Amino acid sequence: MFAQIGYYICVPFAWLTRLFYTWTGSYGVALILFTLMVKLVLLPFQLKSKKSMLRMGRMNGKVQEIQKKYANNKEKQQQEIADLYAREGVNPMSGCLWSFLPFPILIALYYIIRTPLRYFMSLSNGVIAKITELAVSLGYVSGAEGQAAAYDQIYLAKFIHDNWSSFDGKFDGLIDLNYTFLNMDLSAVPKDLFSQFPSGGWPVIGLILMPIISAALQFLMTQISMKSNGNSNVNGSSKVMLYMMPLMTVWMGYILPAALCVYWIANAAFSCLQELLLNKKFNAILDREETDKERQKREARYNKMQAARENYNRQLEEAKGAKKPQQPKKKKSGEGTTDAGKVGGRPYARGRAYRKDHYDE
């Protein structure tokens, strides 16, 4: 099931790589054009994410203030930071998805490179078996185990290229695949060439340098991205991203076919260029937006003060208009309550009927 899913994931990438190889006749140029096309397809989805990441970088000062203010209350700290992001319209998770997308593309490309007859040429297993029988009859020795078995289709594709006259026109979809690029064999695994360094000349030196070049460009791309996002201090997860990714690139570049290094180098180079261009564009946009935002805040503050002043003056005028001179109260004519409540020289409770003989009973 998973193999079938993986096959359908590889199909569009294999078709695109095969198309560029048919146009150019160069496997290395086809991989570079494939990388460029993937970057262009993903660019519209990355634009909003990049703008959000740059805005988050500009908010680092406010975030650090919140962290210092609520250093002893992590729950309150997280709540305040979330409220800050919500007020500014920033999604802190917006860049996570796009950072993981290169990995499935890399895995698909690895299978396209490792099994060119199955994925790159889209041949069925039955046709591949017949091609292998013909190649064996012509002297091809199939890999039995280990790395030789894993890269058997690469060796078979190279054998077909060297003996193309014996295969031409006999199998539909079979392609004369040439792995040579800049006088280097992109199907070779760099770690197997250390014994030929440096006597092997440029074909060996170039392949051994490719993982180092790809790691250096990966390091540069990460630095540019971190600097543009406001993470100038390298610590924690930033340090892992800065150093571990290039080291993994070097390690994988030496144990996998060199064609993958072409993809890494092209991807890192295009990513560096993309970061520089997008940083310049979005920083100008954010500067303009922040200027407009501050002007709107000043105007809102002024309008609020004007409204409060007008409201105060209106209430004052209404108070003056409603105020009238008080007339002195006239006293009621007749006997006062104090006099009416007396019997002789002694007051009595007005709520009780007075009887002279009340205490004589």
Coordinates of C-alpha atoms in Angstrom, one line a residue:
M1 CA 0.0 0.0 0.0
F2 CA 2.7 2.5 1.1
A3 CA 4.8 1.5 -2.0
Q4 CA 1.9 2.3 -4.2
I5 CA 1.3 5.6 -2.6
G6 CA 5.0 6.4 -2.9
Y7 CA 4.9 5.5 -6.6
Y8 CA 2.1 8.0 -7.3
I9 CA 3.9 10.7 -5.3
C10 CA 7.0 10.2 -7.5
V11 CA 5.1 10.1 -10.8
P12 CA 4.7 13.9 -11.3
F13 CA 8.2 14.7 -10.2
A14 CA 9.6 12.0 -12.5
W15 CA 7.5 13.3 -15.4
L16 CA 8.9 16.8 -14.8
T17 CA 12.5 15.6 -14.6
R18 CA 12.1 13.5 -17.7
L19 CA 10.6 16.4 -19.5
F20 CA 13.6 18.7 -18.7
Y21 CA 16.0 15.9 -19.6
T22 CA 14.3 15.4 -23.0
W23 CA 14.6 19.2 -23.7
T24 CA 18.2 19.7 -22.5
G25 CA 19.9 16.2 -22.9
S26 CA 21.7 16.9 -19.6
Y27 CA 20.8 15.1 -16.4
G28 CA 22.4 17.8 -14.2
V29 CA 20.6 20.7 -16.0
A30 CA 17.3 18.7 -15.8
L31 CA 17.8 18.5 -12.0
I32 CA 18.5 22.2 -11.7
L33 CA 15.4 23.1 -13.8
F34 CA 13.4 20.7 -11.7
T35 CA 14.5 22.5 -8.5
L36 CA 13.7 25.9 -10.0
M37 CA 10.2 24.8 -11.1
V38 CA 9.4 23.4 -7.6
K39 CA 10.6 26.7 -6.1
L40 CA 8.4 28.7 -8.4
V41 CA 5.3 26.5 -7.8
L42 CA 5.7 26.8 -4.0
L43 CA 6.5 30.5 -4.1
P44 CA 2.9 31.9 -4.0
F45 CA 2.2 29.8 -0.9
Q46 CA 5.4 31.0 0.8
L47 CA 4.8 34.7 0.3
K48 CA 2.3 35.1 3.1
S49 CA 4.3 32.9 5.4
K50 CA 7.5 35.0 4.7
K51 CA 5.7 38.3 5.5
S52 CA 4.3 36.8 8.7
M53 CA 7.8 35.6 9.7
L54 CA 9.3 39.1 9.1
R55 CA 6.6 40.7 11.1
M56 CA 7.3 38.3 13.9
G57 CA 11.0 39.2 13.8
R58 CA 10.1 42.9 14.3
M59 CA 8.0 41.9 17.4
N60 CA 10.9 40.2 19.1
G61 CA 11.5 43.3 21.3
K62 CA 7.9 43.2 22.6
V63 CA 8.1 39.5 23.1
Q64 CA 11.2 39.7 25.2
E65 CA 9.7 42.5 27.3
I66 CA 6.7 40.1 28.0
Q67 CA 9.1 37.3 28.8
K68 CA 11.0 39.4 31.3
K69 CA 7.8 40.9 32.9
Y70 CA 6.2 37.4 33.4
A71 CA 9.3 35.4 33.9
N72 CA 7.8 33.7 37.0
N73 CA 4.4 33.0 35.4
K74 CA 4.7 30.9 32.2
E75 CA 1.0 30.6 31.7
K76 CA 0.5 34.4 31.8
Q77 CA 3.6 34.8 29.6
Q78 CA 2.2 32.5 26.9
Q79 CA -1.2 34.2 27.1
E80 CA 0.3 37.7 26.7
I81 CA 2.4 36.6 23.7
A82 CA -0.6 34.9 22.1
D83 CA -2.6 38.1 22.6
L84 CA 0.2 40.1 21.1
Y85 CA 0.3 37.9 18.0
A86 CA -3.5 38.1 17.7
R87 CA -3.5 41.9 17.9
E88 CA -0.7 42.2 15.3
G89 CA -2.4 39.6 13.0
V90 CA 0.6 37.2 13.1
N91 CA 0.4 33.4 12.9
P92 CA 3.6 31.9 14.6
M93 CA 3.0 28.5 12.9
S94 CA 2.6 29.9 9.4
G95 CA 6.2 29.0 8.4
C96 CA 6.3 25.5 9.8
L97 CA 4.6 23.7 7.0
W98 CA 6.7 25.1 4.2
S99 CA 10.0 24.3 6.1
F100 CA 9.1 20.6 6.0
L101 CA 8.0 20.4 2.3
P102 CA 11.6 19.9 0.9
F103 CA 11.9 16.5 2.7
P104 CA 9.1 14.6 0.8
I105 CA 10.4 16.2 -2.4
L106 CA 13.9 15.0 -1.5
I107 CA 12.7 11.5 -0.8
A108 CA 10.8 11.3 -4.1
L109 CA 13.8 12.6 -6.0
Y110 CA 16.0 10.0 -4.3
Y111 CA 13.8 7.2 -5.6
I112 CA 13.7 8.8 -9.1
I113 CA 17.5 8.8 -9.1
R114 CA 18.0 5.4 -7.5
T115 CA 15.5 3.5 -9.7
P116 CA 15.5 5.3 -13.0
L117 CA 13.9 2.6 -15.1
R118 CA 10.9 2.3 -12.7
Y119 CA 10.3 6.0 -11.9
F120 CA 12.3 8.2 -14.3
M121 CA 11.3 6.1 -17.4
S122 CA 8.0 4.8 -15.9
L123 CA 8.6 1.3 -17.1
S124 CA 6.7 -1.7 -15.6
N125 CA 8.4 -4.4 -13.7
G126 CA 7.8 -6.8 -16.5
V127 CA 9.5 -4.6 -19.1
I128 CA 12.4 -4.0 -16.6
A129 CA 12.8 -7.8 -16.3
K130 CA 13.1 -8.2 -20.1
I131 CA 15.6 -5.4 -20.3
T132 CA 17.6 -7.0 -17.6
E133 CA 17.6 -10.3 -19.4
L134 CA 18.9 -8.6 -22.6
A135 CA 21.6 -6.7 -20.6
V136 CA 22.7 -9.9 -18.9
S137 CA 23.0 -11.7 -22.3
L138 CA 25.3 -8.8 -23.4
G139 CA 27.5 -9.1 -20.3
Y140 CA 25.9 -7.1 -17.6
V141 CA 26.4 -8.4 -14.1
S142 CA 23.4 -7.6 -11.8
G143 CA 24.1 -6.4 -8.2
A144 CA 23.3 -9.3 -5.8
E145 CA 23.4 -7.6 -2.4
G146 CA 24.2 -4.5 -0.4
Q147 CA 24.7 -1.2 -2.1
A148 CA 25.1 -2.9 -5.5
A149 CA 21.6 -4.3 -5.2
A150 CA 20.2 -0.9 -4.0
Y151 CA 21.6 0.9 -7.0
D152 CA 21.2 -1.9 -9.5
Q153 CA 18.9 0.1 -11.8
I154 CA 21.5 2.9 -11.9
Y155 CA 24.2 0.5 -13.1
L156 CA 21.7 -1.0 -15.5
A157 CA 20.9 2.4 -16.9
K158 CA 24.7 3.2 -17.4
F159 CA 25.1 -0.2 -19.1
I160 CA 22.2 0.6 -21.4
H161 CA 23.8 4.0 -22.2
D162 CA 27.2 2.4 -23.0
N163 CA 25.4 -0.2 -25.3
W164 CA 22.6 1.9 -26.6
S165 CA 22.7 0.5 -30.1
S166 CA 21.7 -2.9 -28.7
F167 CA 18.6 -1.5 -26.9
D168 CA 17.5 1.3 -29.2
G169 CA 13.9 0.8 -30.5
K170 CA 13.4 -2.5 -28.7
F171 CA 11.5 -1.2 -25.6
D172 CA 8.8 1.6 -25.6
G173 CA 9.7 4.3 -23.1
L174 CA 13.4 3.3 -22.7
I175 CA 15.6 6.4 -22.5
D176 CA 19.3 6.7 -23.2
L177 CA 20.2 8.2 -19.8
N178 CA 23.5 9.9 -19.5
Y179 CA 24.5 10.7 -15.9
T180 CA 27.6 12.8 -16.9
F181 CA 27.4 16.5 -15.8
L182 CA 30.4 18.9 -16.0
N183 CA 32.6 15.8 -16.6
M184 CA 31.3 14.2 -13.3
D185 CA 29.3 11.0 -13.0
L186 CA 26.2 12.0 -11.0
S187 CA 25.4 8.4 -10.3
A188 CA 28.5 7.9 -8.3
V189 CA 28.6 7.8 -4.4
P190 CA 31.3 10.3 -3.2
K191 CA 32.4 8.1 -0.3
D192 CA 33.5 5.4 -2.7
L193 CA 35.9 7.8 -4.4
F194 CA 38.2 8.8 -1.4
S195 CA 40.8 6.3 -2.5
Q196 CA 41.0 8.1 -5.9
F197 CA 41.5 11.6 -4.4
P198 CA 43.2 13.6 -5.7
S199 CA 44.8 11.5 -8.4
G200 CA 41.4 11.0 -10.1
G201 CA 41.4 14.6 -11.2
W202 CA 38.4 16.9 -11.5
P203 CA 35.7 14.1 -11.9
V204 CA 36.7 12.8 -8.4
I205 CA 37.6 16.2 -6.8
G206 CA 34.4 17.7 -8.0
L207 CA 32.2 14.9 -6.6
I208 CA 34.0 15.0 -3.2
L209 CA 33.6 18.8 -3.0
M210 CA 29.8 18.8 -3.9
P211 CA 28.6 17.8 -0.4
I212 CA 30.8 20.5 1.2
I213 CA 29.5 23.1 -1.3
S214 CA 25.9 22.1 -0.6
A215 CA 26.4 22.2 3.2
A216 CA 28.0 25.7 2.9
L217 CA 25.1 27.0 0.9
Q218 CA 22.7 25.5 3.4
F219 CA 24.5 27.2 6.3
L220 CA 24.4 30.5 4.4
M221 CA 20.7 30.2 3.6
T222 CA 19.9 29.4 7.3
Q223 CA 21.9 32.5 8.4
I224 CA 20.2 34.8 6.0
S225 CA 16.8 33.5 7.0
M226 CA 17.5 33.8 10.8
K227 CA 18.9 37.3 10.4
S228 CA 15.9 38.4 8.3
N229 CA 13.5 37.0 10.9
G230 CA 15.2 38.9 13.8
N231 CA 17.0 35.8 15.3
S232 CA 20.4 37.3 15.6
N233 CA 21.2 35.4 18.8
V234 CA 22.0 31.8 18.0
N235 CA 20.8 29.6 20.8
G236 CA 18.6 26.5 21.5
S237 CA 16.7 25.4 18.5
S238 CA 18.3 28.1 16.3
K239 CA 21.7 26.6 16.9
V240 CA 20.4 23.1 16.0
M241 CA 19.0 24.5 12.8
L242 CA 22.1 26.4 11.9
Y243 CA 24.7 23.6 12.4
M244 CA 22.8 20.3 12.3
M245 CA 21.2 20.7 8.9
P246 CA 24.5 21.5 7.1
L247 CA 26.2 18.5 8.9
M248 CA 23.3 16.2 7.8
T249 CA 23.7 17.5 4.3
V250 CA 27.4 16.6 4.3
W251 CA 26.8 13.2 5.7
M252 CA 23.9 12.3 3.3
G253 CA 25.8 13.9 0.4
Y254 CA 28.7 11.4 0.8
I255 CA 26.6 8.3 1.2
L256 CA 24.0 8.9 -1.5
P257 CA 24.4 9.4 -5.3
A258 CA 25.9 12.8 -6.2
A259 CA 22.8 13.7 -8.2
L260 CA 21.1 14.6 -4.9
C261 CA 23.9 17.1 -4.2
V262 CA 23.0 18.9 -7.4
Y263 CA 19.5 19.3 -6.1
W264 CA 20.7 20.5 -2.7
I265 CA 23.1 23.0 -4.2
A266 CA 20.5 24.3 -6.6
N267 CA 17.8 24.5 -3.9
A268 CA 20.1 26.3 -1.4
A269 CA 21.3 28.8 -4.1
F270 CA 17.7 29.5 -5.2
S271 CA 16.6 29.8 -1.6
C272 CA 19.3 32.3 -0.8
L273 CA 18.3 34.4 -3.8
Q274 CA 14.7 34.1 -2.8
E275 CA 15.3 35.2 0.8
L276 CA 17.3 38.3 -0.3
L277 CA 14.6 39.4 -2.8
L278 CA 11.7 38.7 -0.5
N279 CA 13.4 40.4 2.5
K280 CA 13.9 43.5 0.4
K281 CA 10.4 43.5 -0.9
F282 CA 8.5 42.7 2.3
N283 CA 10.7 45.0 4.6
A284 CA 9.7 47.9 2.4
I285 CA 6.0 46.9 2.6
L286 CA 6.2 46.5 6.4
D287 CA 7.9 49.9 6.8
R288 CA 5.1 51.4 4.8
E289 CA 2.4 49.6 6.7
E290 CA 3.9 50.5 10.0
T291 CA 4.1 54.2 9.0
D292 CA 0.5 54.1 7.9
K293 CA -0.4 52.3 11.1
E294 CA 1.3 54.9 13.3
R295 CA -0.4 57.8 11.3
Q296 CA -3.8 56.1 11.8
K297 CA -3.1 55.7 15.5
R298 CA -2.3 59.4 15.8
E299 CA -5.4 60.3 13.9
A300 CA -7.6 58.0 16.0
R301 CA -6.1 59.5 19.1
Y302 CA -6.7 63.1 17.9
N303 CA -10.3 62.2 16.9
K304 CA -10.9 60.7 20.3
M305 CA -9.7 63.8 22.1
Q306 CA -11.8 66.0 19.8
A307 CA -14.9 63.9 20.5
A308 CA -14.3 64.0 24.2
R309 CA -13.8 67.9 24.1
E310 CA -17.0 68.4 22.1
N311 CA -18.9 66.1 24.4
Y312 CA -17.7 68.0 27.5
N313 CA -18.7 71.4 25.9
R314 CA -22.1 70.0 25.0
Q315 CA -22.8 68.7 28.5
L316 CA -21.6 72.1 29.9
E317 CA -24.0 74.0 27.7
E318 CA -26.9 71.7 28.6
A319 CA -26.1 72.1 32.3
K320 CA -26.2 75.9 32.0
G321 CA -29.5 75.8 30.0
A322 CA -31.2 73.5 32.5
K323 CA -30.2 75.4 35.6
K324 CA -33.0 77.8 37.0
P325 CA -33.1 80.2 40.0
Q326 CA -34.6 78.5 43.0
Q327 CA -37.7 80.2 44.6
P328 CA -37.8 80.5 48.5
K329 CA -40.3 78.0 50.0
K330 CA -43.4 79.4 51.6
K331 CA -44.2 78.3 55.1
K332 CA -47.6 76.7 55.7
S333 CA -50.1 78.8 57.5
G334 CA -51.6 77.6 60.8
E335 CA -50.2 75.8 63.8
G336 CA -46.9 74.0 63.5
T337 CA -46.5 70.3 64.2
T338 CA -44.5 70.9 67.3
D339 CA -47.3 72.9 68.9
A340 CA -50.0 70.5 67.7
G341 CA -48.1 67.6 69.3
K342 CA -48.2 69.1 72.7
V343 CA -50.6 68.7 75.5
G344 CA -50.0 71.3 77.9
G345 CA -46.2 71.5 78.2
R346 CA -45.5 67.9 77.2
P347 CA -45.2 66.3 73.7
Y348 CA -46.9 63.0 73.0
A349 CA -46.7 60.3 70.3
R350 CA -49.0 61.4 67.5
G351 CA -49.7 57.9 66.4
R352 CA -51.6 57.1 69.7
A353 CA -54.9 58.7 70.7
Y354 CA -54.4 60.8 73.8
R355 CA -56.6 60.1 76.9
K356 CA -56.1 62.0 80.1
D357 CA -57.2 59.0 82.2
H358 CA -54.7 56.5 80.5
Y359 CA -52.4 56.2 83.5
D360 CA -55.3 56.3 86.0
E361 CA -56.5 52.7 85.0

